[in-house]
CSV table of C-alpha atoms and ligand atoms in Angstrom, one decimal:
chain,number,residue,atom,x,y,z
A,9,MET,CA,-19.6,4.2,-32.6
A,10,ASP,CA,-20.9,1.0,-31.9
A,11,LYS,CA,-20.5,0.9,-28.2
A,12,ILE,CA,-21.1,-2.4,-26.3
A,13,LEU,CA,-20.7,-0.8,-22.8
A,14,GLU,CA,-21.5,2.8,-21.3
A,15,ILE,CA,-20.5,3.3,-18.3
A,16,LYS,CA,-23.1,6.6,-16.3
A,17,ASN,CA,-21.9,8.8,-13.7
A,18,LEU,CA,-21.0,5.7,-11.9
A,19,ASN,CA,-20.5,6.6,-8.2
A,20,VAL,CA,-19.0,3.6,-6.0
A,21,GLY,CA,-17.5,3.6,-2.7
A,22,PHE,CA,-16.8,1.8,1.1
A,23,ASN,CA,-18.4,1.8,4.4
A,24,ILE,CA,-15.2,1.8,6.1
A,25,GLU,CA,-15.6,2.1,10.3
A,26,ASP,CA,-19.1,4.5,10.2
A,27,ASN,CA,-17.7,6.6,7.4
A,28,PHE,CA,-18.5,6.3,3.5
A,29,TYR,CA,-16.0,7.1,1.2
A,30,TYR,CA,-16.0,7.5,-2.5
A,31,ALA,CA,-13.4,4.9,-4.8
A,32,LEU,CA,-15.4,6.0,-8.1
A,33,ASN,CA,-16.3,9.6,-8.6
A,34,ASP,CA,-18.8,10.1,-11.4
A,35,ILE,CA,-17.5,7.9,-14.2
A,36,ASN,CA,-19.0,8.0,-17.8
A,37,LEU,CA,-17.0,6.1,-20.3
A,38,SER,CA,-18.0,4.3,-23.1
A,39,PHE,CA,-16.3,1.5,-24.8
A,40,GLU,CA,-16.7,0.4,-28.6
A,41,LYS,CA,-17.6,-2.5,-29.8
A,42,GLY,CA,-14.3,-5.0,-31.3
A,43,LYS,CA,-11.7,-3.0,-29.5
A,44,ILE,CA,-9.1,-3.6,-26.5
A,45,HIS,CA,-9.7,-0.5,-24.1
A,46,ALA,CA,-7.0,-0.2,-21.4
A,47,ILE,CA,-7.5,1.6,-18.3
A,48,ALA,CA,-4.7,2.2,-16.1
A,49,GLY,CA,-3.1,4.0,-13.6
A,50,GLU,CA,-1.2,3.6,-10.1
A,51,SER,CA,-2.3,0.4,-7.7
A,52,GLY,CA,-5.3,1.9,-5.5
A,53,CYS,CA,-6.4,3.9,-8.1
A,54,GLY,CA,-9.6,2.5,-8.4
A,55,LYS,CA,-9.0,0.0,-11.2
A,56,SER,CA,-10.7,-2.9,-10.1
A,57,VAL,CA,-13.1,-1.6,-8.1
A,58,PHE,CA,-14.3,-0.5,-11.6
A,59,ILE,CA,-14.4,-3.5,-12.9
A,60,ASN,CA,-16.3,-5.5,-10.0
A,61,ALA,CA,-18.7,-3.2,-10.1
A,62,ILE,CA,-19.6,-3.8,-13.5
A,63,LEU,CA,-20.5,-7.4,-13.1
A,64,LYS,CA,-21.8,-6.4,-9.0
A,65,LEU,CA,-19.0,-8.6,-7.8
A,66,LEU,CA,-17.9,-5.5,-4.7
A,67,PRO,CA,-17.1,-6.1,-1.7
A,68,LYS,CA,-20.0,-6.5,1.1
A,69,ASN,CA,-18.9,-3.1,2.5
A,70,GLY,CA,-18.7,-2.0,-1.1
A,71,ILE,CA,-21.7,0.1,-2.6
A,72,ILE,CA,-23.0,1.5,-6.2
A,73,LYS,CA,-24.3,4.9,-5.3
A,74,THR,CA,-25.7,5.4,-8.4
A,75,GLY,CA,-25.4,5.7,-12.1
A,76,GLU,CA,-25.8,3.1,-15.4
A,77,ILE,CA,-24.1,0.5,-16.4
A,78,LEU,CA,-25.3,-0.1,-20.0
A,79,TYR,CA,-24.2,-3.5,-21.5
A,80,LYS,CA,-26.0,-2.9,-25.0
A,81,ASN,CA,-28.5,-1.0,-23.8
A,82,LYS,CA,-29.5,-2.8,-20.7
A,83,ASN,CA,-28.4,-1.3,-17.0
A,84,LEU,CA,-26.9,-4.1,-15.5
A,85,LEU,CA,-27.7,-2.2,-11.9
A,86,GLU,CA,-31.5,-3.0,-12.7
A,87,LEU,CA,-30.9,-7.1,-13.1
A,88,LYS,CA,-31.6,-9.5,-9.8
A,89,GLU,CA,-29.0,-11.3,-8.9
A,90,LYS,CA,-30.1,-14.4,-10.7
A,91,GLU,CA,-30.1,-12.3,-14.0
A,92,ILE,CA,-26.6,-11.3,-13.6
A,93,ARG,CA,-25.2,-14.3,-12.6
A,94,LYS,CA,-26.7,-15.4,-16.2
A,95,ILE,CA,-24.6,-12.6,-17.7
A,96,ARG,CA,-21.5,-13.3,-16.0
A,97,GLY,CA,-19.3,-15.8,-17.7
A,98,ASN,CA,-21.7,-16.1,-20.1
A,99,SER,CA,-21.9,-12.8,-22.2
A,100,ILE,CA,-19.1,-10.7,-19.9
A,101,SER,CA,-15.8,-13.1,-18.6
A,102,LEU,CA,-13.6,-11.9,-16.2
A,103,ILE,CA,-9.8,-12.3,-16.3
A,104,PRO,CA,-8.5,-12.0,-13.4
A,105,GLN,CA,-5.2,-11.3,-11.6
A,106,ASP,CA,-4.9,-14.2,-10.1
A,107,PRO,CA,-6.2,-17.2,-12.4
A,108,PHE,CA,-6.2,-19.2,-8.7
A,109,MET,CA,-9.6,-17.3,-8.4
A,110,SER,CA,-11.5,-18.7,-10.6
A,111,LEU,CA,-10.2,-22.2,-10.7
A,112,ASN,CA,-11.7,-24.3,-8.2
A,113,PRO,CA,-8.5,-26.1,-7.0
A,114,LEU,CA,-10.8,-29.6,-6.5
A,115,TYR,CA,-11.6,-30.4,-10.0
A,116,THR,CA,-9.6,-30.8,-13.0
A,117,ILE,CA,-9.1,-28.7,-16.0
A,118,GLU,CA,-11.8,-30.9,-18.3
A,119,ASN,CA,-14.3,-31.0,-15.6
A,120,GLN,CA,-14.3,-27.1,-15.1
A,121,LEU,CA,-14.2,-26.5,-19.1
A,122,LEU,CA,-17.4,-28.9,-18.9
A,123,GLU,CA,-19.0,-26.7,-16.1
A,124,VAL,CA,-19.1,-23.8,-18.6
A,125,PRO,CA,-22.9,-22.9,-18.8
A,126,SER,CA,-23.2,-22.3,-22.3
A,127,ILE,CA,-21.6,-25.6,-23.3
A,128,LYS,CA,-23.4,-27.8,-20.9
A,129,ASN,CA,-26.2,-28.6,-23.8
A,130,ARG,CA,-24.0,-29.0,-26.4
A,131,GLU,CA,-22.7,-31.9,-28.7
A,132,ASN,CA,-19.4,-32.8,-29.0
A,133,LYS,CA,-18.3,-31.3,-25.6
A,134,ILE,CA,-14.8,-32.6,-25.7
A,135,ASN,CA,-14.3,-31.3,-29.0
A,136,ILE,CA,-15.3,-28.2,-28.4
A,137,ILE,CA,-13.0,-28.2,-25.1
A,138,LYS,CA,-10.5,-29.1,-27.2
A,139,GLY,CA,-10.4,-26.6,-29.7
A,140,ALA,CA,-10.7,-23.7,-27.6
A,141,LEU,CA,-7.6,-25.1,-26.0
A,142,GLU,CA,-5.9,-25.4,-29.3
A,143,GLU,CA,-6.9,-21.6,-29.8
A,144,VAL,CA,-5.0,-20.2,-27.2
A,145,ARG,CA,-1.9,-22.3,-28.0
A,146,ILE,CA,-2.0,-25.0,-25.4
A,147,LYS,CA,0.2,-27.9,-26.9
A,148,ASN,CA,-0.1,-30.8,-24.4
A,149,ILE,CA,-4.1,-30.9,-24.3
A,150,ASP,CA,-4.0,-34.1,-22.5
A,151,THR,CA,-2.3,-33.7,-20.1
A,152,VAL,CA,-3.7,-30.4,-19.2
A,153,LEU,CA,-7.6,-32.0,-19.1
A,154,LYS,CA,-6.7,-33.8,-16.7
A,155,SER,CA,-4.6,-31.5,-14.1
A,156,TYR,CA,-5.4,-29.7,-11.4
A,157,PRO,CA,-5.5,-26.5,-11.7
A,158,HIS,CA,-2.1,-26.1,-8.8
A,159,GLU,CA,-0.3,-28.5,-11.2
A,160,LEU,CA,-0.3,-25.8,-14.2
A,161,SER,CA,1.7,-22.4,-14.6
A,162,GLY,CA,0.9,-19.4,-14.0
A,163,GLY,CA,0.9,-18.6,-17.5
A,164,MET,CA,-0.8,-22.0,-18.4
A,165,LYS,CA,-3.8,-20.7,-16.0
A,166,GLN,CA,-4.3,-17.7,-17.8
A,167,ARG,CA,-4.7,-19.4,-20.5
A,168,VAL,CA,-7.1,-22.0,-19.6
A,169,ILE,CA,-9.2,-19.2,-18.4
A,170,ILE,CA,-9.1,-17.2,-21.9
A,171,ALA,CA,-10.4,-20.7,-23.4
A,172,MET,CA,-13.2,-20.6,-20.8
A,173,ALA,CA,-14.2,-17.5,-22.4
A,174,LEU,CA,-13.9,-18.4,-25.6
A,175,ILE,CA,-16.5,-21.3,-25.2
A,176,SER,CA,-18.7,-19.1,-23.2
A,177,LYS,CA,-19.5,-17.2,-26.5
A,178,SER,CA,-18.8,-13.6,-24.1
A,179,ASP,CA,-18.3,-10.8,-26.2
A,180,LEU,CA,-17.4,-8.6,-23.4
A,181,ILE,CA,-13.9,-9.3,-21.7
A,182,LEU,CA,-13.0,-7.8,-18.3
A,183,ALA,CA,-9.3,-8.5,-17.9
A,184,ASP,CA,-7.7,-7.4,-14.4
A,185,GLU,CA,-4.3,-7.5,-14.7
A,186,PRO,CA,-4.0,-10.5,-16.2
A,187,THR,CA,-0.5,-10.4,-17.0
A,188,THR,CA,0.6,-8.8,-13.0
A,189,ALA,CA,1.9,-12.3,-11.9
A,190,LEU,CA,3.5,-13.7,-15.5
A,191,ASP,CA,7.4,-13.1,-16.2
A,192,VAL,CA,7.7,-10.9,-19.6
A,193,THR,CA,7.6,-13.6,-22.2
A,194,VAL,CA,4.5,-15.6,-21.3
A,195,SER,CA,2.8,-11.9,-20.3
A,196,ASN,CA,3.4,-11.5,-24.1
A,197,SER,CA,1.8,-14.5,-25.0
A,198,ILE,CA,-1.0,-14.1,-23.1
A,199,LEU,CA,-1.4,-10.3,-24.1
A,200,ASN,CA,-0.9,-11.5,-28.0
A,201,LEU,CA,-4.0,-13.9,-27.5
A,202,LEU,CA,-6.3,-11.0,-26.2
A,203,ILE,CA,-5.5,-9.3,-29.9
A,204,ASP,CA,-6.6,-12.7,-30.8
A,205,LEU,CA,-9.8,-12.7,-29.2
A,206,LYS,CA,-10.5,-9.0,-30.5
A,207,ASN,CA,-9.8,-10.6,-34.3
A,208,LYS,CA,-12.7,-12.8,-33.2
A,209,GLY,CA,-14.6,-9.3,-32.7
A,210,LYS,CA,-14.5,-9.2,-28.6
A,211,THR,CA,-13.8,-6.5,-27.1
A,212,ILE,CA,-11.8,-6.3,-24.3
A,213,ILE,CA,-11.3,-3.9,-21.4
A,214,LEU,CA,-7.5,-4.5,-20.1
A,215,ILE,CA,-6.8,-3.2,-16.9
A,216,THR,CA,-3.2,-2.8,-16.1
A,217,HIS,CA,-0.6,-0.1,-14.1
A,218,ASP,CA,2.0,-1.0,-16.6
A,219,LEU,CA,1.4,1.7,-19.3
A,220,SER,CA,4.6,-0.3,-21.5
A,221,ILE,CA,2.0,-2.9,-22.4
A,222,VAL,CA,-0.8,-0.7,-23.3
A,223,SER,CA,0.9,1.2,-26.6
A,224,ASN,CA,1.5,-1.9,-28.5
A,225,TYR,CA,-1.7,-3.6,-27.6
A,226,CYS,CA,-4.9,-1.2,-26.5
A,227,ASP,CA,-6.8,1.2,-29.0
A,228,THR,CA,-7.9,3.1,-26.6
A,229,THR,CA,-6.5,4.4,-23.0
A,230,THR,CA,-7.9,5.6,-20.2
A,231,ILE,CA,-6.2,7.1,-17.1
A,232,MET,CA,-7.5,7.0,-13.6
A,233,TYR,CA,-6.1,8.8,-10.3
A,234,LEU,CA,-7.8,8.6,-7.2
A,235,GLY,CA,-11.3,6.8,-8.7
A,236,ASP,CA,-11.4,10.2,-11.2
A,237,ILE,CA,-10.8,9.7,-15.1
A,238,VAL,CA,-8.1,11.8,-15.7
A,239,GLU,CA,-7.5,11.6,-19.6
A,240,THR,CA,-8.8,9.3,-22.0
A,241,ASN,CA,-8.2,9.2,-25.8
A,242,SER,CA,-7.1,6.8,-28.6
A,243,SER,CA,-4.1,5.1,-27.4
A,244,ASP,CA,-1.9,6.6,-30.9
A,245,LYS,CA,-3.1,10.1,-29.2
A,246,LEU,CA,-2.3,9.8,-26.2
A,247,PHE,CA,0.9,8.1,-26.4
A,248,LYS,CA,1.7,10.6,-28.9
A,249,ASN,CA,0.9,13.5,-27.3
A,250,PRO,CA,0.0,13.3,-23.5
A,251,LEU,CA,-2.0,16.3,-21.9
A,252,HIS,CA,-2.7,15.6,-18.5
A,253,PRO,CA,0.3,15.9,-15.8
A,254,TYR,CA,-0.8,12.8,-14.4
A,255,THR,CA,0.0,11.0,-17.8
A,256,LYS,CA,2.8,12.3,-18.5
A,257,ALA,CA,4.5,11.5,-15.4
A,258,LEU,CA,3.3,8.4,-16.1
A,259,LEU,CA,5.1,7.8,-19.2
A,260,GLY,CA,8.3,9.7,-18.1
A,261,ALA,CA,8.6,6.8,-15.9
A,262,LEU,CA,8.5,4.6,-18.1
A,263,PRO,CA,12.1,2.8,-18.9
A,264,SER,CA,11.8,2.8,-22.5
A,265,HIS,CA,10.1,6.1,-22.9
A,266,ARG,CA,11.8,8.1,-26.1
A,267,GLY,CA,15.3,7.2,-24.2
A,268,LYS,CA,14.4,10.1,-21.7
A,269,LYS,CA,16.1,10.1,-18.7
A,270,LEU,CA,13.7,8.2,-16.2
A,271,GLU,CA,11.5,10.1,-13.6
A,272,ASN,CA,9.9,9.3,-10.3
A,273,ILE,CA,6.4,10.8,-9.9
A,274,LYS,CA,7.1,12.4,-6.5
A,275,GLY,CA,4.7,11.6,-3.3
A,276,GLN,CA,2.4,8.3,-3.1
A,277,ILE,CA,-1.3,7.7,-4.0
A,278,SER,CA,-3.6,8.3,-1.2
A,279,PRO,CA,-6.0,5.8,0.7
A,280,ILE,CA,-9.5,7.0,-0.2
A,281,THR,CA,-10.0,7.6,3.4
A,282,GLU,CA,-8.0,10.8,2.7
A,283,ILE,CA,-10.0,13.6,1.5
A,284,ILE,CA,-8.6,16.0,-1.4
A,285,SER,CA,-9.6,19.1,-2.0
A,286,GLY,CA,-10.0,20.3,-5.7
A,287,CYS,CA,-8.0,18.5,-8.3
A,288,LYS,CA,-6.7,14.9,-6.3
A,289,PHE,CA,-3.6,15.1,-8.0
A,290,HIS,CA,-2.7,18.2,-6.9
A,291,PRO,CA,0.2,17.2,-4.5
A,292,ARG,CA,1.9,15.5,-6.8
A,293,CYS,CA,1.6,18.0,-9.4
A,294,ASN,CA,4.5,20.4,-10.4
A,295,PHE,CA,1.9,22.8,-11.9
A,296,ALA,CA,-0.2,22.6,-9.1
A,297,ASN,CA,-2.0,26.9,-8.7
A,298,GLU,CA,-4.4,28.0,-6.4
A,299,LYS,CA,-7.3,27.0,-8.6
A,300,CYS,CA,-6.1,23.3,-8.6
A,301,ILE,CA,-6.5,23.4,-4.4
A,302,LEU,CA,-9.9,24.6,-4.5
A,303,GLN,CA,-12.0,23.6,-7.6
A,304,LYS,CA,-12.1,19.8,-9.1
A,305,PRO,CA,-11.5,20.3,-12.6
A,306,LYS,CA,-14.1,18.4,-14.9
A,307,LEU,CA,-13.6,16.4,-17.8
A,308,ILE,CA,-14.2,17.8,-21.2
A,309,ASN,CA,-12.8,16.8,-24.4
A,310,GLY,CA,-11.5,14.0,-22.5
A,311,ILE,CA,-9.1,15.9,-20.0
A,312,ALA,CA,-9.6,16.9,-16.6
A,313,CYS,CA,-7.1,19.7,-15.9
A,314,HIS,CA,-7.6,23.5,-15.1
A,315,LEU,CA,-4.2,23.7,-17.2
A,316,TYR,CA,-6.9,23.3,-20.4
A,317,ASP,CA,-9.6,25.1,-19.2
A,318,LYS,CA,-11.0,27.9,-22.0
B,225,LIG,N1,-13.5,-3.5,0.5
B,225,LIG,C1,-12.9,-2.4,0.7
B,225,LIG,N2,-12.8,-1.9,1.8
B,225,LIG,C2,-12.2,-0.6,1.8
B,225,LIG,N3,-11.5,0.1,0.9
B,225,LIG,C3,-11.5,-0.8,-0.4
B,225,LIG,C4,-12.0,-2.0,-0.3
B,225,LIG,N4,-11.7,-2.5,-2.0
B,225,LIG,C5,-10.9,-1.5,-2.4
B,225,LIG,N5,-11.0,-0.4,-1.6
B,225,LIG,C6,-9.8,1.2,-1.7
B,225,LIG,O1,-10.6,1.7,-3.0
B,225,LIG,C7,-9.3,2.2,-3.7
B,225,LIG,C8,-9.1,1.4,-5.3
B,225,LIG,O2,-9.1,0.1,-5.0
B,225,LIG,P1,-8.9,-0.9,-6.3
B,225,LIG,O3,-9.6,-0.7,-7.2
B,225,LIG,O4,-8.6,-2.6,-5.6
B,225,LIG,O5,-7.6,-0.3,-6.8
B,225,LIG,P2,-6.3,-0.6,-8.4
B,225,LIG,O6,-6.5,0.3,-9.2
B,225,LIG,O7,-5.0,-1.0,-7.3
B,225,LIG,O8,-7.4,-1.6,-8.4
B,225,LIG,C9,-8.0,1.7,-2.8
B,225,LIG,O9,-7.7,2.6,-2.0
B,225,LIG,C10,-8.5,0.5,-1.7
B,225,LIG,O10,-7.6,0.4,-0.9
B,226,LIG,S1,-6.0,20.6,-12.3
B,226,LIG,FE1,-4.2,21.3,-11.7
B,226,LIG,S2,-3.0,20.2,-9.9
B,226,LIG,FE2,-4.5,18.8,-11.2
B,226,LIG,S3,-3.0,18.1,-12.9
B,226,LIG,FE3,-3.9,20.0,-13.7
B,226,LIG,S4,-2.3,21.3,-13.1
B,226,LIG,FE4,-1.8,20.0,-11.8
B,227,LIG,MG1,-6.4,-3.8,-8.6
């Protein structure tokens, strides 16, 4: 497997009042080049913490305790702030949930695209920009270039951000719930643009709480629960034969899931300040037994659940 990103033993948490609480526990995950990888789980599972840790964009009280984040075999955690700033937006791009976060409200789209670092010293800048906007299927390019972010719809802003990623030549794109704020048809067209990016050889990590979009668009799927990876596999296998009770519950809650009756997952996800012994899913799991309460299952062959212990 040609890996573009490899995460090893990543532990991340937050200082809250006088205590430290983990939001990611011992994450080990590899991302193959040129694929779309989904990371899914309910809100509060640690998906954004994971994405932000990769680019060292955690809030002030966030601390990466241990681990390695190997981007093309280089450990990003060893880079100085100046070096990581060069990586951000140049080699690795972030598509946030709220595109406003990446666009400066005071500048026109044209001026912002001219600021993308890799375009600064190139000739024909405006042609490169127009080419990228065409690729993200913006029709009224001249009007959009003269617009300020607040004059564009959410879908249009996301297209502009994807165009930025195209101009930047990033080969790894981290998309943190890029369609959550959009309605279904716009959301589908943005997801189709991610497929276009993949077809250009880029690697995409797509964060989502919505499994219904994953099976159509993503090559691999990783399910997180309270900062743990509970299941990871090719999307084909995971959707055909989900193993972890949490994965099964998430799939059971999907409206389209094989015509079956919709099921609710009992209970709620806990805050990171609540310490849960053993398997963190045990308070919500219909299969929990004593071992589950006492002992945390290890991730073995892509699954972390005592039901599959040998
Ligand atoms: N700055 C922070 N301080 C304290 N806790 C935080 C902070 N940011 C995130 N968290 C907590 O970390 C957990 C994971 O959050 P997050 O990664 O945002 O979840 P999601 O899967 O919805 O993206 C949540 O319990 C959240 O409340
Ligand atoms: S380890 Fe136990 S509690 Fe956790 S998911 Fe498996 S059966 Fe449920
Ligand atoms: Mg999030």
